[in-house]
Short mmCIF file of C-alpha atoms and ligand atoms in Angstrom, two decimals:
data_model
loop_
_atom_site.label_atom_id
_atom_site.label_comp_id
_atom_site.label_asym_id
_atom_site.label_seq_id
_atom_site.Cartn_x
_atom_site.Cartn_y
_atom_site.Cartn_z
CA MET A 1 140.92 97.19 72.14
CA LYS A 2 142.87 94.70 74.39
CA ARG A 3 143.98 97.56 76.45
CA LYS A 4 140.81 99.04 76.94
CA LEU A 5 139.32 95.80 78.33
CA PHE A 6 142.01 95.22 80.54
CA SER A 7 141.48 98.72 82.15
CA MET A 8 137.61 98.40 82.02
CA THR A 9 138.20 94.95 83.84
CA MET A 10 140.26 96.76 86.46
CA ALA A 11 137.72 99.44 86.96
CA VAL A 12 135.25 96.80 87.19
CA ILE A 13 137.00 95.07 89.89
CA MET A 14 137.25 98.37 92.02
CA GLY A 15 133.74 99.57 91.00
CA LEU A 16 132.41 96.09 91.94
CA SER A 17 132.86 96.79 95.69
CA LEU A 18 129.33 98.42 95.31
CA ALA A 19 127.50 95.90 93.42
CA ALA A 20 129.51 93.26 95.58
CA CYS A 21 128.96 94.44 98.97
CA GLY A 22 125.98 94.01 100.99
CA SER A 23 128.14 95.43 103.52
CA GLY A 24 127.34 95.61 107.29
CA GLY A 25 124.16 94.01 106.48
CA ASP A 26 122.41 96.51 104.64
CA GLN A 27 122.23 95.22 101.15
CA LYS A 28 123.37 97.67 98.39
CA PRO A 29 121.91 97.63 95.01
CA ALA A 30 124.05 96.72 91.95
CA ASP A 31 124.05 100.55 91.19
CA GLU A 32 124.42 102.46 94.22
CA GLY A 33 126.90 105.26 93.62
CA ASN A 34 129.31 105.11 90.78
CA THR A 35 132.71 105.78 92.38
CA ALA A 36 134.88 103.22 92.76
CA VAL A 37 135.51 102.67 96.31
CA GLU A 38 137.59 101.02 99.25
CA ASP A 39 135.29 98.67 100.95
CA LYS A 40 135.50 95.66 98.79
CA THR A 41 133.99 93.05 101.19
CA ASP A 42 132.90 89.93 99.42
CA ALA A 43 133.48 87.64 96.64
CA PRO A 44 133.93 89.34 93.03
CA SER A 45 134.74 87.48 90.20
CA ASP A 46 137.75 85.53 91.36
CA GLU A 47 135.81 83.84 94.04
CA GLY A 48 133.12 83.07 91.94
CA SER A 49 134.73 80.42 90.87
CA SER A 50 135.49 78.71 94.00
CA ASP A 51 131.85 78.68 94.94
CA GLU A 52 130.61 75.71 96.37
CA SER A 53 127.53 77.82 97.34
CA THR A 54 124.57 75.25 96.83
CA PRO A 55 124.79 72.61 94.58
CA ALA A 56 121.38 71.16 93.56
CA GLU A 57 119.71 68.50 95.36
CA SER A 58 116.89 68.55 92.97
CA ASP A 59 118.52 66.66 90.28
CA ASP A 60 115.50 64.05 90.16
CA SER A 61 113.54 66.76 88.80
CA ALA A 62 112.59 64.75 85.99
CA SER A 63 110.63 62.63 88.17
CA GLY A 64 108.06 65.32 88.67
CA GLU A 65 108.60 64.50 92.27
CA VAL A 66 110.18 67.97 93.51
CA ALA A 67 108.32 70.74 94.87
CA ASN A 68 107.78 73.64 93.02
CA LYS A 69 109.29 75.49 95.78
CA ASP A 70 112.32 73.57 95.71
CA LYS A 71 112.89 73.75 91.89
CA PRO A 72 115.83 76.08 90.40
CA LEU A 73 114.92 79.77 89.97
CA VAL A 74 116.60 82.35 88.07
CA TRP A 75 115.68 86.18 88.40
CA PHE A 76 116.94 88.09 85.50
CA ASN A 77 117.49 91.74 84.29
CA ARG A 78 115.13 92.92 87.04
CA GLN A 79 116.84 92.25 90.27
CA PRO A 80 114.54 91.40 93.25
CA SER A 81 114.85 95.04 95.00
CA ASN A 82 113.13 97.81 96.57
CA SER A 83 112.24 100.12 93.91
CA SER A 84 112.55 103.23 96.15
CA THR A 85 115.66 102.34 97.93
CA GLY A 86 117.31 99.87 95.80
CA GLU A 87 117.78 97.53 98.76
CA LEU A 88 117.98 93.97 97.49
CA ASP A 89 115.39 91.55 98.17
CA MET A 90 117.35 88.82 99.66
CA ALA A 91 114.45 86.80 100.48
CA ALA A 92 113.56 86.53 96.83
CA LEU A 93 117.25 86.01 95.95
CA SER A 94 117.69 83.23 98.44
CA PHE A 95 114.16 81.66 97.73
CA ASN A 96 115.67 78.29 97.70
CA ASN A 97 119.37 76.68 97.28
CA ASN A 98 119.03 77.03 93.58
CA THR A 99 118.13 80.54 93.31
CA TYR A 100 120.12 83.05 91.53
CA TYR A 101 120.01 86.50 89.74
CA VAL A 102 121.85 87.16 86.39
CA GLY A 103 122.49 90.64 85.14
CA PHE A 104 125.22 93.07 84.83
CA ASP A 105 127.33 95.37 86.63
CA ALA A 106 125.20 98.47 86.67
CA ASN A 107 127.99 100.93 87.84
CA GLN A 108 130.64 99.83 85.55
CA GLY A 109 128.34 100.18 82.62
CA ALA A 110 127.02 103.53 84.06
CA GLU A 111 130.40 104.69 84.18
CA LEU A 112 131.38 103.63 80.90
CA GLN A 113 128.51 105.37 79.46
CA GLY A 114 129.16 108.38 81.21
CA THR A 115 132.67 108.64 80.45
CA MET A 116 132.04 107.80 76.65
CA VAL A 117 129.82 110.84 76.26
CA LYS A 118 132.12 112.92 77.84
CA GLU A 119 134.91 111.94 75.75
CA TYR A 120 132.89 112.41 72.65
CA ILE A 121 131.83 116.08 73.81
CA GLU A 122 135.84 116.76 74.40
CA ALA A 123 136.79 115.20 70.92
CA ASN A 124 134.19 116.99 69.09
CA ILE A 125 134.40 120.29 71.02
CA ASP A 126 134.82 122.55 68.08
CA SER A 127 131.27 121.44 66.61
CA ILE A 128 129.21 120.07 69.48
CA ASP A 129 127.88 123.50 70.65
CA ARG A 130 125.40 123.99 67.98
CA ASN A 131 124.11 127.50 68.86
CA GLY A 132 127.52 128.60 69.81
CA ASP A 133 126.35 129.74 73.32
CA GLY A 134 129.05 128.14 75.42
CA VAL A 135 126.58 126.01 76.79
CA ILE A 136 126.64 122.11 75.94
CA GLY A 137 122.87 121.39 76.69
CA TYR A 138 121.90 117.54 76.93
CA VAL A 139 118.59 115.88 77.27
CA LEU A 140 118.42 112.52 78.97
CA ALA A 141 115.73 109.96 78.66
CA ILE A 142 114.91 107.70 81.70
CA GLY A 143 113.84 104.31 81.72
CA ASP A 144 112.21 103.56 84.79
CA ILE A 145 112.98 105.54 88.15
CA GLY A 146 112.59 102.65 90.29
CA HIS A 147 114.77 100.05 88.10
CA ASN A 148 118.55 99.97 89.51
CA ASP A 149 119.95 99.87 86.01
CA SER A 150 118.09 102.91 85.08
CA ILE A 151 119.14 104.88 88.22
CA ALA A 152 122.86 103.73 87.75
CA ARG A 153 122.81 105.12 84.04
CA THR A 154 121.33 108.22 84.99
CA ARG A 155 123.93 108.75 87.72
CA GLY A 156 126.81 107.82 85.47
CA ILE A 157 125.62 110.42 83.09
CA ARG A 158 125.27 113.00 85.61
CA LYS A 159 128.59 112.21 87.29
CA ALA A 160 130.72 112.27 84.13
CA LEU A 161 129.17 115.50 83.00
CA GLY A 162 129.49 117.15 86.22
CA THR A 163 125.73 117.79 86.39
CA ALA A 164 125.27 115.49 89.62
CA VAL A 165 124.02 116.80 93.02
CA GLU A 166 123.73 114.64 96.05
CA LYS A 167 120.87 113.57 97.76
CA ASP A 168 120.84 111.06 100.71
CA GLY A 169 124.41 110.29 100.20
CA ASP A 170 124.03 109.37 96.61
CA ILE A 171 123.97 111.13 93.30
CA ASN A 172 120.20 112.28 92.90
CA SER A 173 118.96 110.47 89.94
CA ASP A 174 115.17 112.03 89.72
CA PRO A 175 114.28 113.52 86.59
CA VAL A 176 114.21 117.35 86.15
CA GLY A 177 111.37 117.92 83.65
CA THR A 178 112.59 120.92 81.75
CA ASN A 179 115.54 122.96 83.03
CA THR A 180 116.59 125.24 80.08
CA ASP A 181 117.33 128.15 82.74
CA GLY A 182 119.44 125.71 85.00
CA SER A 183 117.57 126.15 87.93
CA ALA A 184 116.43 122.57 88.51
CA SER A 185 117.49 121.36 91.98
CA ALA A 186 118.04 117.49 90.95
CA VAL A 187 120.96 118.63 88.91
CA GLN A 188 123.43 121.44 88.77
CA ASP A 189 125.27 123.04 85.83
CA GLY A 190 128.57 121.10 85.07
CA SER A 191 131.58 122.53 83.26
CA ILE A 192 134.25 120.97 80.88
CA GLU A 193 137.21 122.26 80.14
CA VAL A 194 138.93 121.64 76.71
CA GLY A 195 141.72 123.49 75.16
CA GLY A 196 141.88 126.41 77.87
CA LYS A 197 138.37 126.98 77.15
CA THR A 198 135.54 126.19 79.85
CA TYR A 199 132.06 125.13 78.70
CA VAL A 200 128.99 125.18 80.87
CA VAL A 201 127.20 121.56 80.65
CA ARG A 202 123.51 121.71 81.41
CA GLU A 203 120.85 118.84 81.55
CA LEU A 204 118.16 120.74 79.65
CA ALA A 205 115.57 118.30 80.31
CA SER A 206 114.93 114.59 81.54
CA GLN A 207 111.96 112.51 82.02
CA GLU A 208 110.87 109.04 83.00
CA MET A 209 109.89 107.33 79.38
CA LYS A 210 106.60 105.68 80.88
CA ASN A 211 103.48 105.48 78.94
CA SER A 212 99.97 106.32 80.01
CA ALA A 213 99.21 102.57 80.44
CA GLY A 214 102.19 102.40 82.91
CA ALA A 215 104.92 100.66 80.39
CA THR A 216 108.41 101.85 81.37
CA TRP A 217 111.40 102.32 79.04
CA ASP A 218 108.79 103.18 76.52
CA ALA A 219 110.60 103.93 73.01
CA ALA A 220 107.49 105.84 71.69
CA THR A 221 107.27 108.23 74.74
CA ALA A 222 110.75 108.97 74.39
CA GLY A 223 110.15 109.86 70.32
CA ASN A 224 107.55 112.13 71.74
CA ALA A 225 109.38 113.75 74.28
CA ILE A 226 112.12 114.65 71.84
CA GLY A 227 109.36 116.16 69.52
CA THR A 228 108.35 118.38 72.36
CA TRP A 229 111.73 119.31 73.49
CA SER A 230 113.21 120.23 70.10
CA SER A 231 110.27 122.31 68.99
CA SER A 232 110.81 124.55 71.88
CA PHE A 233 114.61 124.32 72.77
CA GLY A 234 116.00 122.27 69.98
CA ASP A 235 119.00 124.77 68.85
CA SER A 236 120.13 124.27 72.33
CA ILE A 237 120.16 120.61 72.38
CA ASP A 238 123.86 119.48 71.61
CA VAL A 239 123.81 115.81 72.72
CA ILE A 240 121.19 113.22 73.86
CA ALA A 241 121.71 110.49 76.67
CA SER A 242 119.17 107.83 77.05
CA ASN A 243 119.31 104.89 79.40
CA ASN A 244 118.52 102.40 76.65
CA ASP A 245 118.77 102.06 72.92
CA GLY A 246 115.11 101.51 72.49
CA MET A 247 114.45 105.07 73.59
CA GLY A 248 117.73 106.25 72.15
CA MET A 249 116.83 104.97 68.69
CA SER A 250 113.33 106.40 68.90
CA MET A 251 114.82 109.91 69.49
CA PHE A 252 117.57 109.45 66.85
CA ASN A 253 114.76 108.53 63.92
CA ALA A 254 112.50 111.09 65.32
CA TRP A 255 114.86 114.21 65.37
CA SER A 256 118.61 113.82 66.04
CA LYS A 257 119.82 111.75 63.13
CA ASP A 258 118.32 114.71 60.64
CA ASN A 259 119.92 117.40 63.05
CA ASN A 260 123.20 115.79 63.58
CA VAL A 261 122.99 115.55 67.26
CA PRO A 262 125.02 112.61 69.05
CA THR A 263 122.69 110.08 70.48
CA PHE A 264 123.99 107.73 73.12
CA GLY A 265 122.29 104.71 74.34
CA TYR A 266 122.78 101.47 75.99
CA ASP A 267 122.31 97.62 75.00
CA ALA A 268 124.23 97.41 71.91
CA ASN A 269 121.06 96.33 70.13
CA SER A 270 121.64 95.59 66.45
CA ASP A 271 119.67 98.55 65.21
CA ALA A 272 121.56 101.13 67.20
CA VAL A 273 125.11 99.44 66.57
CA ALA A 274 124.27 99.78 62.80
CA ALA A 275 123.06 103.34 63.46
CA ILE A 276 126.66 104.27 64.64
CA ALA A 277 127.56 104.49 60.76
CA GLU A 278 124.70 107.18 60.60
CA GLY A 279 125.57 109.36 63.60
CA TYR A 280 124.33 107.64 66.51
CA GLY A 281 126.87 108.44 69.12
CA GLY A 282 127.49 105.11 70.66
CA THR A 283 125.91 102.37 73.23
CA ILE A 284 127.15 100.17 75.92
CA SER A 285 127.13 96.18 75.36
CA GLN A 286 126.10 94.71 78.57
CA HIS A 287 127.25 91.37 77.29
CA ALA A 288 123.79 89.99 76.72
CA ASP A 289 125.47 87.08 75.10
CA VAL A 290 127.05 86.10 78.51
CA GLN A 291 123.54 86.96 80.53
CA ALA A 292 121.48 84.76 78.58
CA TYR A 293 123.80 81.97 78.83
CA LEU A 294 124.00 82.23 82.35
CA THR A 295 120.47 82.78 82.75
CA LEU A 296 119.90 79.08 81.34
CA ARG A 297 123.31 77.72 82.49
CA VAL A 298 122.36 78.37 86.20
CA LEU A 299 119.31 76.32 85.96
CA ARG A 300 121.03 73.63 83.58
CA ASN A 301 123.80 73.21 86.45
CA ALA A 302 120.97 72.97 89.35
CA LEU A 303 119.07 70.52 87.32
CA ASP A 304 122.05 68.56 86.69
CA GLY A 305 122.95 68.55 90.32
CA VAL A 306 126.37 69.78 89.57
CA ASP A 307 128.61 72.60 91.11
CA ILE A 308 126.96 75.75 90.32
CA ASP A 309 130.25 77.03 88.37
CA THR A 310 130.23 74.16 85.90
CA GLY A 311 130.47 75.74 82.24
CA ILE A 312 131.12 79.02 83.93
CA GLY A 313 134.13 79.78 85.73
CA THR A 314 135.07 76.12 85.37
CA ALA A 315 134.96 74.52 82.18
CA ASP A 316 132.58 71.83 81.54
CA GLU A 317 132.92 68.26 79.65
CA ALA A 318 132.16 69.95 76.38
CA GLY A 319 134.62 73.00 76.84
CA ASN A 320 132.27 75.68 77.70
CA THR A 321 133.68 78.30 80.19
CA LEU A 322 133.48 82.04 80.68
CA SER A 323 136.86 84.13 81.50
CA GLU A 324 136.95 86.79 84.31
CA ASP A 325 136.73 89.39 81.86
CA VAL A 326 133.16 88.72 81.01
CA PHE A 327 131.54 88.43 84.04
CA VAL A 328 131.78 88.42 88.06
CA TYR A 329 129.71 86.45 90.78
CA ASN A 330 128.92 87.89 94.25
CA GLU A 331 128.14 84.92 96.26
CA GLU A 332 126.41 87.10 99.20
CA GLN A 333 124.01 88.71 96.89
CA ARG A 334 123.59 85.43 94.98
CA SER A 335 124.12 87.31 91.62
CA TYR A 336 125.85 87.07 88.64
CA TYR A 337 127.01 90.35 86.96
CA ALA A 338 128.05 90.34 83.17
CA LEU A 339 130.68 93.05 82.32
CA ASN A 340 130.18 95.87 79.86
CA VAL A 341 131.87 97.10 76.97
CA ALA A 342 131.51 100.51 75.29
CA VAL A 343 130.56 100.39 71.47
CA THR A 344 131.41 103.50 69.76
CA SER A 345 132.57 104.33 65.92
CA GLU A 346 136.06 102.73 66.63
CA ASN A 347 134.83 99.28 67.31
CA TYR A 348 131.18 99.16 66.54
CA LYS A 349 131.83 96.65 63.59
CA ASP A 350 132.71 93.84 66.12
CA PHE A 351 129.29 94.19 67.62
CA THR A 352 126.87 94.31 64.56
CA ASP A 353 124.78 90.94 65.51
CA SER A 354 123.55 91.32 69.04
CA THR A 355 122.19 87.87 68.77
CA LYS A 356 125.32 86.04 68.04
CA ILE A 357 126.08 83.47 70.92
CA TYR A 358 129.52 84.01 72.56
CA GLU A 359 131.89 81.50 71.14
CA PRO A 360 133.61 80.36 74.36
CA VAL A 361 130.18 78.88 75.43
CA SER A 362 128.97 77.83 72.10
CA LYS A 363 129.57 74.02 72.78
CA GLN A 364 126.41 71.60 72.49
CA LEU A 365 125.79 69.59 75.72
CA ASP A 366 125.59 66.04 75.49
CA ALA A 367 121.59 64.86 75.54
CA GLY A 368 122.43 61.68 77.31
CA ALA A 369 124.38 63.15 80.09
CA HIS A 370 122.02 66.52 80.16
CA PRO A 371 118.52 65.31 79.54
CA SER A 372 115.86 67.64 78.29
CA LYS A 373 114.08 69.62 80.92
CA LYS A 374 111.19 72.05 80.84
CA VAL A 375 111.64 75.66 81.62
CA TRP A 376 109.26 78.32 82.27
CA LEU A 377 110.33 81.71 81.30
CA ASN A 378 108.74 85.21 80.92
CA ILE A 379 109.93 88.50 79.66
CA TYR A 380 108.28 91.45 81.49
CA ASN A 381 107.11 93.23 78.32
CA ALA A 382 106.95 91.60 74.71
CA SER A 383 107.90 94.95 73.21
CA ASP A 384 110.89 95.97 75.32
CA ASN A 385 113.53 96.49 72.54
CA PHE A 386 116.43 95.01 74.24
CA LEU A 387 114.51 91.80 75.73
CA SER A 388 112.84 91.15 72.64
CA SER A 389 115.33 91.96 70.02
CA THR A 390 118.51 90.97 71.85
CA TYR A 391 117.97 88.88 74.85
CA GLN A 392 115.32 86.43 73.82
CA PRO A 393 116.83 85.63 70.47
CA LEU A 394 120.08 84.53 72.53
CA LEU A 395 117.97 82.54 74.86
CA GLN A 396 116.68 80.67 72.35
CA ASN A 397 119.90 79.81 70.71
CA TYR A 398 121.39 78.65 73.94
CA ASP A 399 118.42 76.59 75.05
CA ASP A 400 119.23 74.33 72.17
CA ILE A 401 122.76 73.83 73.24
CA LEU A 402 121.69 73.38 76.73
CA ASN A 403 118.82 70.82 75.98
CA LEU A 404 116.35 72.85 77.70
CA GLU A 405 112.88 73.18 76.44
CA VAL A 406 111.78 76.63 77.33
CA ASP A 407 108.32 78.12 77.03
CA TYR A 408 108.74 81.98 76.49
CA ILE A 409 105.91 83.87 78.07
CA GLY A 410 105.89 87.73 76.93
CA GLY A 411 104.14 90.15 79.47
CA ASP A 412 102.57 93.53 78.61
CA GLY A 413 105.01 95.37 80.82
CA GLN A 414 102.36 96.84 82.91
CA THR A 415 100.84 94.24 85.26
CA GLU A 416 102.31 91.63 87.01
CA SER A 417 99.10 89.56 86.67
CA ASN A 418 99.21 89.38 83.21
CA ILE A 419 102.27 87.20 83.59
CA THR A 420 101.51 85.27 86.64
CA ASN A 421 98.23 84.25 85.41
CA ARG A 422 100.41 82.38 82.72
CA LEU A 423 102.08 80.26 85.59
CA GLY A 424 99.00 78.43 86.40
CA ASN A 425 100.70 74.96 86.60
CA PRO A 426 104.04 75.07 87.87
CA GLY A 427 104.22 71.59 88.41
CA GLN A 428 104.72 70.98 84.75
CA TYR A 429 108.10 72.82 84.73
CA ASP A 430 111.52 71.57 86.02
CA ALA A 431 112.87 75.33 86.48
CA PHE A 432 111.86 79.16 86.17
CA ALA A 433 113.35 82.23 84.92
CA ILE A 434 111.61 85.28 85.76
CA ASN A 435 111.92 88.96 84.68
CA MET A 436 109.50 90.91 86.78
CA VAL A 437 107.39 93.96 85.69
CA LYS A 438 108.60 95.76 89.03
CA THR A 439 111.31 94.86 91.06
CA ASP A 440 109.25 94.78 94.42
CA ASN A 441 107.16 92.17 93.06
CA ALA A 442 109.14 89.05 93.70
CA ALA A 443 106.44 87.65 96.00
CA SER A 444 104.11 87.43 93.42
CA TYR A 445 105.98 84.62 91.81
CA THR A 446 107.51 82.94 94.94
CA ALA A 447 103.74 82.70 96.40
CA LEU A 448 102.61 80.73 93.37
CA LEU A 449 105.86 78.42 93.84
CA ASN A 450 105.17 78.06 97.60
CA GLN A 451 101.57 76.86 96.98
C1 LIG E 1 117.78 97.25 79.37
C2 LIG E 1 116.85 98.03 79.02
C3 LIG E 1 115.57 97.21 79.37
C4 LIG E 1 115.42 96.94 80.77
C5 LIG E 1 114.31 96.35 81.15
C6 LIG E 1 117.72 97.08 81.06
O1 LIG E 1 118.86 96.35 81.47
O2 LIG E 1 119.10 97.96 79.04
O3 LIG E 1 116.92 98.28 77.61
O4 LIG E 1 114.52 98.04 78.58
O5 LIG E 1 116.81 96.32 81.09
O6 LIG E 1 114.28 95.76 82.36
#
């Protein structure tokens, strides 16, 4: 376990370059490419703690005198960025001195997911090819073709399984529809060699799981897709990969559990972790316990007017602190990224409760020194499995510890206005935490704060 964590951390520190570097002005999204690279420009983990970036001046917020545009703002889970190119929206990320993003390291997680699937195939090579045709076929559930994290995960799977093809200097992340004959141009047939024998690996099908109303990462759509796919080429499906557990579990319950087809997701939601005992292949923890803490902690620090690293890289007076193996801070991107851990049959028992707060940051802040403040926070889609079953319960545990009174607003996952309509009176709040429907839409929120 320890060794795994260590090597994972190393991989992150190397791989972070991509997430970390807006090298040469052109901001790269946190998911661009999956390879560990050379050009480590700025400030990963270790520099996070020396960040004297922009301590809050708005510590008098309780008075209600602070303009909305100057109040602390954290974007989380959906990083302001161009949904076609992935380019970070730096205007939104640096909206004011107390603006940050909290997410996780998409490249490192994607690489872990891809490796987990590949290693599973290798370890189970004798039984994995269900119809014995020498082709290991997999299907892939894609969350949102315009979401950095989703794109990274699609690339991670294709890279690890050898099915990736390049497009514009990066791995093509387009869905292929169906590709049972191997003719799709967005992927190629890969190969895996085990015990002197070479197997073809084919992406038989992939699709963005978006419902007719426009909600992405849609679990029900994934359940329907596996129904369609399995009825026409079920014998060829040997592995299922999904950009998240919500969709993965839907496919598992609809088909793959009964057919003993290993299914791999992402998020380490409690139900998915429990399903590992029943044949779910594995998942990735994106350390939601760390992200949820960071989401509220940066607001707390800004409201208190203390160094932003307090209780993060630097212990606070209660003793809360995060170690470098669970997060990195990229100053140039004003972004905190939690690090990922693979959850498989070997270690899943350590991850059974995804809503449990992270012990190193579990100590109550003193209400005298950190008086209650009001936070407006939205979840883009109240029925997103990860956000509703893992992230929000964690936020609700941390808000008490941090003396924050948070109003939780659940969106419909389809329209930004469904959420922004409920930010009618920002003057009532001391700080804001925003999870956009679409990563391009930061201005819909900042416009309201600018009024
Ligand atoms: C999660 C998904 C979730 C998405 C929503 C991702 O980080 O892994 O499960 O649906 O965020 O934005």
